[in-house]
Short mmCIF file of C-alpha atoms in Angstrom, two decimals:
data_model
loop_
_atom_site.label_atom_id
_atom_site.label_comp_id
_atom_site.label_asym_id
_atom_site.label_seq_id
_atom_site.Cartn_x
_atom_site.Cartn_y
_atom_site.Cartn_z
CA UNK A 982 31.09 20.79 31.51
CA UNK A 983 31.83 18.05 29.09
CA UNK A 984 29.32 14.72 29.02
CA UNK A 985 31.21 11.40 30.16
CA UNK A 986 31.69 8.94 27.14
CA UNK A 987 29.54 6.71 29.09
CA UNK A 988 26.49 9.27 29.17
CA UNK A 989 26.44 9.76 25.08
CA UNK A 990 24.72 6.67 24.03
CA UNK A 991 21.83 6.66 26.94
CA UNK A 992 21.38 10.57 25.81
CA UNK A 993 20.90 10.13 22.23
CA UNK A 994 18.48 7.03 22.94
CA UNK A 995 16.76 9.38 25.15
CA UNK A 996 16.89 12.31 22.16
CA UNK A 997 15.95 10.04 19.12
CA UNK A 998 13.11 8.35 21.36
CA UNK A 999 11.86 12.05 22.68
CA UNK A 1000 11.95 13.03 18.81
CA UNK A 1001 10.29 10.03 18.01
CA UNK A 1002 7.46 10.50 20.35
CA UNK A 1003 7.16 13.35 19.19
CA UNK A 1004 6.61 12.67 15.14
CA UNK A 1005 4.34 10.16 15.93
CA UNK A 1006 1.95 12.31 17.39
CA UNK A 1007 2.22 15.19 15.11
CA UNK A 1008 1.42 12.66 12.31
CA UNK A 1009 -1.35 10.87 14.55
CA UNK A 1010 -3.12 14.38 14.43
CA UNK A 1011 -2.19 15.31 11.00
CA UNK A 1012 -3.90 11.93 9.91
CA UNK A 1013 -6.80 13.40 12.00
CA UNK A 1014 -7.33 16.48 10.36
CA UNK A 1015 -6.86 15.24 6.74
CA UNK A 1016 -9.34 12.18 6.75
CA UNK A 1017 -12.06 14.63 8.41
CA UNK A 1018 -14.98 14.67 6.56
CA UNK A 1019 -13.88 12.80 3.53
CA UNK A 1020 -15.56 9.75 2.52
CA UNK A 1021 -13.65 6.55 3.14
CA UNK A 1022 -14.84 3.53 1.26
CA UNK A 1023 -13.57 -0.10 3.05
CA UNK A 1024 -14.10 -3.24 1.30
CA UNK A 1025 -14.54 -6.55 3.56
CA UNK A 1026 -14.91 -4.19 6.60
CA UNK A 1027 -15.45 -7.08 8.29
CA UNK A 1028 -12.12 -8.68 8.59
CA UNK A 1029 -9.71 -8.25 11.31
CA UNK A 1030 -7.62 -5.34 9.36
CA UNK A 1031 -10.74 -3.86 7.95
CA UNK A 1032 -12.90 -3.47 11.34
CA UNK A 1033 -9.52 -1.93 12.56
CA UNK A 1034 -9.01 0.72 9.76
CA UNK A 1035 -12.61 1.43 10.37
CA UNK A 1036 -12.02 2.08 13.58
CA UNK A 1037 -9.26 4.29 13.14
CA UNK A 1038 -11.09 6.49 10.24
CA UNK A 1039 -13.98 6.85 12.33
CA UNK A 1040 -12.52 8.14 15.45
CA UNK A 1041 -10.61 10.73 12.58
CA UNK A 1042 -14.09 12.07 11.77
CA UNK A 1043 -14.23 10.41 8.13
CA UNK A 1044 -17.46 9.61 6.78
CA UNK A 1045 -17.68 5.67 6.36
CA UNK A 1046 -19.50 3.25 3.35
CA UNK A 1047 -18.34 -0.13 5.09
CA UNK A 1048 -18.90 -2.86 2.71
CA UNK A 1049 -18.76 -6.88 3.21
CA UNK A 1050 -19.92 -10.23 2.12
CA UNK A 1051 -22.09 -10.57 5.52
CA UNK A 1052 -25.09 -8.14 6.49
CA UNK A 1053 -24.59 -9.06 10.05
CA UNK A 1054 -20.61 -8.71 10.69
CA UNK A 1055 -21.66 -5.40 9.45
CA UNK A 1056 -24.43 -4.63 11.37
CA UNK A 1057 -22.15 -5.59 14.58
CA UNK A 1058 -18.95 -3.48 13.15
CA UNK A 1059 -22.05 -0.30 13.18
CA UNK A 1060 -22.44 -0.97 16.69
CA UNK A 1061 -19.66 -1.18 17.65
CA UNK A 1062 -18.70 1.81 16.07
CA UNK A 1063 -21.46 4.18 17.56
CA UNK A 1064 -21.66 2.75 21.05
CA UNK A 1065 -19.92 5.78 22.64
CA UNK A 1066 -18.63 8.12 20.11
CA UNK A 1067 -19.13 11.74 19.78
CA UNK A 1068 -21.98 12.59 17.46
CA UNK A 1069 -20.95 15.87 17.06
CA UNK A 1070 -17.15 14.38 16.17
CA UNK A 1071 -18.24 11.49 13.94
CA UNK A 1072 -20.31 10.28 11.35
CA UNK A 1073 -22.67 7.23 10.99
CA UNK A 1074 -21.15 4.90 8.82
CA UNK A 1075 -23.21 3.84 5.72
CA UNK A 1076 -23.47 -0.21 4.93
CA UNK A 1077 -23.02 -1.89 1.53
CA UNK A 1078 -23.41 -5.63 0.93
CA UNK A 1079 -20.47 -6.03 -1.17
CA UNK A 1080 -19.23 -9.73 -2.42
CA UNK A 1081 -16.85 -9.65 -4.84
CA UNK A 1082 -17.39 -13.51 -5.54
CA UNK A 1083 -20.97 -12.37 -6.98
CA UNK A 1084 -19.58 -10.28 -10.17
CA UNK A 1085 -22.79 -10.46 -11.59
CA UNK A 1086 -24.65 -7.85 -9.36
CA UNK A 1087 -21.08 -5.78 -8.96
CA UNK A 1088 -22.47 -2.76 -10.91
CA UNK A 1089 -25.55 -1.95 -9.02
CA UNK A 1090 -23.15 -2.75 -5.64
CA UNK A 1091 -20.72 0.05 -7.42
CA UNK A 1092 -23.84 2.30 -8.63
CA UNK A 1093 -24.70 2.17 -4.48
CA UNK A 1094 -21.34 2.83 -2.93
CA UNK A 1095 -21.56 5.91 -5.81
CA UNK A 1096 -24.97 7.54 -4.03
CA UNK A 1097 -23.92 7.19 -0.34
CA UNK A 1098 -22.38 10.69 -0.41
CA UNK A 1099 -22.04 11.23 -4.23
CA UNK A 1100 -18.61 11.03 -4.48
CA UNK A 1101 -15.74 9.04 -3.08
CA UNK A 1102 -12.38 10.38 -1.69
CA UNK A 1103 -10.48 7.05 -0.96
CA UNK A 1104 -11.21 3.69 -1.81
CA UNK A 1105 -9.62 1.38 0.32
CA UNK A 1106 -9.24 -2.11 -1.68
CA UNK A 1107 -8.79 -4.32 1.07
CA UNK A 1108 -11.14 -7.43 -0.11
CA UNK A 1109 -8.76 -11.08 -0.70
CA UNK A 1110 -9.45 -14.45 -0.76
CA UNK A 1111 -6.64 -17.25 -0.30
CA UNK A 1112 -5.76 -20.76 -1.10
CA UNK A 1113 -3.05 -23.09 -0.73
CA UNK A 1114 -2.63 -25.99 -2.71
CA UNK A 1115 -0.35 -28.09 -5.20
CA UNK A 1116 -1.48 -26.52 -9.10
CA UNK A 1117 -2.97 -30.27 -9.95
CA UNK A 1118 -5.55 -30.05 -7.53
CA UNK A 1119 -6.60 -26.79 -8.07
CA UNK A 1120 -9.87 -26.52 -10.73
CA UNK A 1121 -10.17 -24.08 -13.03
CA UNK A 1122 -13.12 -22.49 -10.82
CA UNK A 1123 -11.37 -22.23 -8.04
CA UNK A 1124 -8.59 -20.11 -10.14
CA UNK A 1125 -11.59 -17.97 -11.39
CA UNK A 1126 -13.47 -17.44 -8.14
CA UNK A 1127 -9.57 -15.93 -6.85
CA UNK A 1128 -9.22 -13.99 -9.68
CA UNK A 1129 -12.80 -12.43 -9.68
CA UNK A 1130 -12.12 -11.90 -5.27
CA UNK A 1131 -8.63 -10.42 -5.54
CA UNK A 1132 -8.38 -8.80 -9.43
CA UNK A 1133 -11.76 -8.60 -11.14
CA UNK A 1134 -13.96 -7.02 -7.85
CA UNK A 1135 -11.29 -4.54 -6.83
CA UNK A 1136 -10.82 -3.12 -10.39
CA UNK A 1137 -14.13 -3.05 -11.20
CA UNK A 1138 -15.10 -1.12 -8.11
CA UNK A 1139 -11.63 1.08 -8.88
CA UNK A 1140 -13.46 1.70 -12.16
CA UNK A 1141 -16.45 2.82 -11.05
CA UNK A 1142 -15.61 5.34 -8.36
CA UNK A 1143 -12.93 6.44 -10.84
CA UNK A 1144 -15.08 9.01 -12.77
CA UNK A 1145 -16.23 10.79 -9.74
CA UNK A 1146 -12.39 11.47 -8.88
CA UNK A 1147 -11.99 13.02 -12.45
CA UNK A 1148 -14.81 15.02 -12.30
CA UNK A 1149 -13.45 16.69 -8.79
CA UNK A 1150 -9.71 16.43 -9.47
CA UNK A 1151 -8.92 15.01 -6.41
CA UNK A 1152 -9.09 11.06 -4.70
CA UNK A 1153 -6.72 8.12 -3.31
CA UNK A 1154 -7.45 4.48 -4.48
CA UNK A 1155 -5.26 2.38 -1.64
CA UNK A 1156 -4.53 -0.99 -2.06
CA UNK A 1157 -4.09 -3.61 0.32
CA UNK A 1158 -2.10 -6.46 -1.04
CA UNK A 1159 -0.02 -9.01 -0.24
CA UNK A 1160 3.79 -9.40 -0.67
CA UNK A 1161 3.39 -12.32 -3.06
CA UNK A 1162 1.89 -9.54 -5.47
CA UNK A 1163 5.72 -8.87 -5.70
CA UNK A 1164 7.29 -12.50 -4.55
CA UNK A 1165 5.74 -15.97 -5.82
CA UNK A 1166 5.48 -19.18 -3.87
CA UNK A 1167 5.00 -22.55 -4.14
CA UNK A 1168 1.31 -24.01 -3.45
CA UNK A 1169 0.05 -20.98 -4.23
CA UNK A 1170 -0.63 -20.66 -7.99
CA UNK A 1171 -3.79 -19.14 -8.22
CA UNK A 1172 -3.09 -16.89 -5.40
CA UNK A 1173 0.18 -15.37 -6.27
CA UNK A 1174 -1.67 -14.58 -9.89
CA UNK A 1175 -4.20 -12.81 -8.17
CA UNK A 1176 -1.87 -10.34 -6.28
CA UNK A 1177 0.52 -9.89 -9.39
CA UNK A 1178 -1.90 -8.79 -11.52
CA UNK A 1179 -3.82 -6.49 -9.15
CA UNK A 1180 -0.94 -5.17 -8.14
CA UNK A 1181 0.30 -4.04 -11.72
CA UNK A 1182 -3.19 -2.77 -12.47
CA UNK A 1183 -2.89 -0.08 -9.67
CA UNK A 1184 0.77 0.68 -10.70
CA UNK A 1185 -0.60 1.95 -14.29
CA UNK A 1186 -3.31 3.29 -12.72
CA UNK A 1187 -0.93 4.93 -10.56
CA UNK A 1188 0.40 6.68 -13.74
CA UNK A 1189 -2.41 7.06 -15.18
CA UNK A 1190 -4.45 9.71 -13.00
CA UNK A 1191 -1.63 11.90 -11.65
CA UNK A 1192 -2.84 14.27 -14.21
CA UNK A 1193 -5.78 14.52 -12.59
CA UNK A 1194 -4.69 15.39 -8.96
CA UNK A 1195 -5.68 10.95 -7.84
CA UNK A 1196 -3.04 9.30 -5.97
CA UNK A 1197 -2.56 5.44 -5.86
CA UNK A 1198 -0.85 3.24 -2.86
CA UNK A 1199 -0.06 0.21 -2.77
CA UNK A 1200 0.70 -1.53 0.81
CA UNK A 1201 2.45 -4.77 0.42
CA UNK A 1202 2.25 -7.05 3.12
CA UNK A 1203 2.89 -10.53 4.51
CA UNK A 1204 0.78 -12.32 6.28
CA UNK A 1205 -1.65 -11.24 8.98
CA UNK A 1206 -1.23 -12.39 12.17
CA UNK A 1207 -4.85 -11.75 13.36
CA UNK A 1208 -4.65 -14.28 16.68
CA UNK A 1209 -1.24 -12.85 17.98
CA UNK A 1210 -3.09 -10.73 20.75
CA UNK A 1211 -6.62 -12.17 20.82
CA UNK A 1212 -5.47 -16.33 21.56
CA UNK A 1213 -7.63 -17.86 23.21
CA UNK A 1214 -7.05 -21.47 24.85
CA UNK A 1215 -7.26 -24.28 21.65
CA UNK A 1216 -5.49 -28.04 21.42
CA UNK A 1217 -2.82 -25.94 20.06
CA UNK A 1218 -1.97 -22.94 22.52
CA UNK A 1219 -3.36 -24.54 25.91
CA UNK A 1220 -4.81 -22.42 28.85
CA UNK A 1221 -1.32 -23.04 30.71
CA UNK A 1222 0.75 -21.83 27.57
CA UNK A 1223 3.54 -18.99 28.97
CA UNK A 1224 1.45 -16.06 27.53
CA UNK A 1225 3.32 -14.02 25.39
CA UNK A 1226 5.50 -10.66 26.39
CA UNK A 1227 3.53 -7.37 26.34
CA UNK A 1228 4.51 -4.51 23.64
CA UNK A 1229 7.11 -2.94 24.53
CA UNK A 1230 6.25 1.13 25.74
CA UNK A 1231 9.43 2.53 24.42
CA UNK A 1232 8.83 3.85 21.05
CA UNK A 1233 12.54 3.08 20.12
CA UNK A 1234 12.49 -0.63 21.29
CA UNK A 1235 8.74 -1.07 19.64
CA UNK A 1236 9.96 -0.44 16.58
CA UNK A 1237 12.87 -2.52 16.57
CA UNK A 1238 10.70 -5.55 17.85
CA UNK A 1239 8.40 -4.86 15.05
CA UNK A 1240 11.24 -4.85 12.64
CA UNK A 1241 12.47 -8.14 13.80
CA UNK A 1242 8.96 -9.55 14.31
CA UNK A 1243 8.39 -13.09 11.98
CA UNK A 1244 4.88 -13.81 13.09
CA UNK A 1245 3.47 -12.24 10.53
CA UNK A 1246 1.86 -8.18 10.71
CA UNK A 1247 -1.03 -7.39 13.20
CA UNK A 1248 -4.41 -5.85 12.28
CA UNK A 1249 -3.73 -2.90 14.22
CA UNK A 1250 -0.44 -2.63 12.68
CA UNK A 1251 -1.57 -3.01 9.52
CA UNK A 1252 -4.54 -0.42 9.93
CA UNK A 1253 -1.81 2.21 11.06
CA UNK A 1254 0.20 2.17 8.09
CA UNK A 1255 -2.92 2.48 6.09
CA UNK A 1256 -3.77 5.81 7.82
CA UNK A 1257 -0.41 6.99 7.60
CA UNK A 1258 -0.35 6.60 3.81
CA UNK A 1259 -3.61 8.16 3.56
CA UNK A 1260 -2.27 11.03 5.48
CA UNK A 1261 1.22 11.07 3.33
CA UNK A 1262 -0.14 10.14 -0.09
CA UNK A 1263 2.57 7.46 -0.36
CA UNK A 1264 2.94 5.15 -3.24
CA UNK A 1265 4.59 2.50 -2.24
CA UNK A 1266 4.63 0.39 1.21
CA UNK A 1267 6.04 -2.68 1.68
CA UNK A 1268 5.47 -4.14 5.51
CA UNK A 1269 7.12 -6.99 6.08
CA UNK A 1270 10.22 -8.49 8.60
CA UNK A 1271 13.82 -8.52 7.30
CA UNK A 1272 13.30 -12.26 5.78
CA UNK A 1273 10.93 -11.69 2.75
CA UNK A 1274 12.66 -8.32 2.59
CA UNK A 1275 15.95 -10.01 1.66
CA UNK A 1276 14.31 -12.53 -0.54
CA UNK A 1277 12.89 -10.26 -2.72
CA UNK A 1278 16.45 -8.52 -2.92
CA UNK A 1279 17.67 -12.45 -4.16
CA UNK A 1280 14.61 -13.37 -6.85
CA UNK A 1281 15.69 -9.44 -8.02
CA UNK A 1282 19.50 -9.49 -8.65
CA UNK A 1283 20.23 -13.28 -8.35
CA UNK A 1284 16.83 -15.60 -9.91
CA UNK A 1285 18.98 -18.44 -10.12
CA UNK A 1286 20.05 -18.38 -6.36
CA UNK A 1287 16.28 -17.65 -5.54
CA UNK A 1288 14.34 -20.27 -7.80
CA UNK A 1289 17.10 -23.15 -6.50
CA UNK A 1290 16.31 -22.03 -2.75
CA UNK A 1291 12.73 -22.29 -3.35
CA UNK A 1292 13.05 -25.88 -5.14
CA UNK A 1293 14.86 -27.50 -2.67
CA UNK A 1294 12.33 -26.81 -0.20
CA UNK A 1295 9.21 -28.30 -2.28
CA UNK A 1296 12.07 -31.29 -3.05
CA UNK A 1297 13.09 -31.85 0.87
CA UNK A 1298 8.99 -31.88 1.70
CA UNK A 1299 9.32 -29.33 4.30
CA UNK A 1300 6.04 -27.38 2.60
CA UNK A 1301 4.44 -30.16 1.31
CA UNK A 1302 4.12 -31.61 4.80
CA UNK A 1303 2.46 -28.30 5.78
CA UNK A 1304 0.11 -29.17 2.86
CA UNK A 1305 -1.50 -32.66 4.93
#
């Protein structure tokens, strides 16, 4: 009996989201089963993104070195961590006081990451520090203490696990960056600097160690939208603000919201794609909405176009009003 015309569009949504469902979790246990018992190294565990990725690699059964700039956050991220999970399913995270902004003790921080387990299968560079301001009243401090946060800390500590990978033949170095690694703004010198050149160090490093059986990704994102689900009532979102629509359940129609979401990436988000290129090996992610996606299409085949765009809106003091 043939299917009405009507029917075939409501049956393939129903296919492609049933096939959907079902990839998801296929790769949700897949990224189980591969980050099992490997050792997972977070920088700035502490942050929004990097308490979530914890969370995620713990539950997977990966054994944890957690490192931040605060003894406490981490302290409270451990807790959190072990209140209620499986012993016999997990494994107790290790803690590193790690603070990029302090090069000066950065070996013997790398030397103690190094002897939590004696080796390291994937270093998870997640550690960045941001500013936004006009280039005249930025010091030239302030331009080093980004570029030791954001370049100097995460290749040194890339550097230092990077002989135990040799020696086994095997390891991941992921990076978390941002998408002005690939795309430059105004206001934000220093910053885009940063992200450029971190992000071309792990693209020859990329090159680099495939010999050796070490993969490199590189997860390019915009900016994280860490208050999106955790508001709470300020001068600026009152208690009587409409509160915001929930997530949509439908696989299909979550990931077309997400698509056409501007407000930035959430942590959870974010900590997803991380396991997923863990699990895949991938080299390249870029996570943003369809706006940057487009603009980095412009600044590649038509500069001009791009650079005159971007000029006119320092000129019409649409971003410098931002800046008061």
């Amino acid at each position: 009996m043939a299917v009405p015309s009507v029917m075939v569009l409501p049956l393939l949504i129903v296919v492609f989201a049933g096939i959907y469902y079902v990839y998801n979790e296929v790769m949700r246990f897949m990224s189980k089963s591969v980050v099992r018992n490997k050792v997972v190294v977070i920088t700035d565990a502490v942050s929004g993104m990097g308490s979530e990725c914890a969370r995620l690699f713990h539950a997977g059964g990966a054994r944890l070195v957690l490192c931040g700039p605060s003894w406490d956050k981490l302290e409270s991220l451990y807790d959190s961590l072990c209140s209620g999970s499986d012993p016999s399913q997990t494994f107790t995270p290790k803690l590193v006081l790690l603070d990029f902004s302090d090069m000066e003790n950065i070996s013997d921080v790398v030397s103690e990451i190094c002897e939590c387990y004696g080796c390291v299968d994937v270093l998870i560079c997640n550690s960045s520090m941001k500013v936004k301001a006009p280039v005249q009243n930025l010091t030239l401090e302030m331009d080093k203490t980004i570029m030791d946060v954001n370049y100097f800390g995460p290749i040194t500590l890339a550097k230092g696990v990077l002989p135990l990978m040799i020696t086994r033949r095997t390891g991941q170095f992921v990076l978390v960056n941002s998408i002005q690694g690939k795309l430059a703004l105004p206001f934000r010198t220093c910053y885009a600097a940063s992200k450029h050149a971190v992000q071309a160090f792990f693209d020859c490093l990329r090159a680099e160690v495939e010999e050796f059986g070490i993969s490199v990704s590189t997860i390019s994102h915009t900016f994280i939208n860490a208050g999106a689900e955790n508001a709470t009532p300020t001068e600026a979102t009152p208690a009587t603000a409409t509160p915001t629509k929930a997530t949509p359940t439908n696989p299909i129609w979550a990931y077309i919201r997400s698509k056409l979401n501007t407000h930035g990436v959430r942590p959870q988000i974010l900590a997803q794609e991380i396991v997923r290129s863990v699990n895949r090996q991938s080299r390249e992610v870029f996570l943003a909405h369809p706006v940057p996606t487009v603009a980095l299409y412009i600044r590649a085949l038509m500069p001009g176009c791009f650079f005159s765009v971007v000029s006119a809106g320092v000129r019409d003091g649409a971003m410098a009003e931002q800046l008061k």
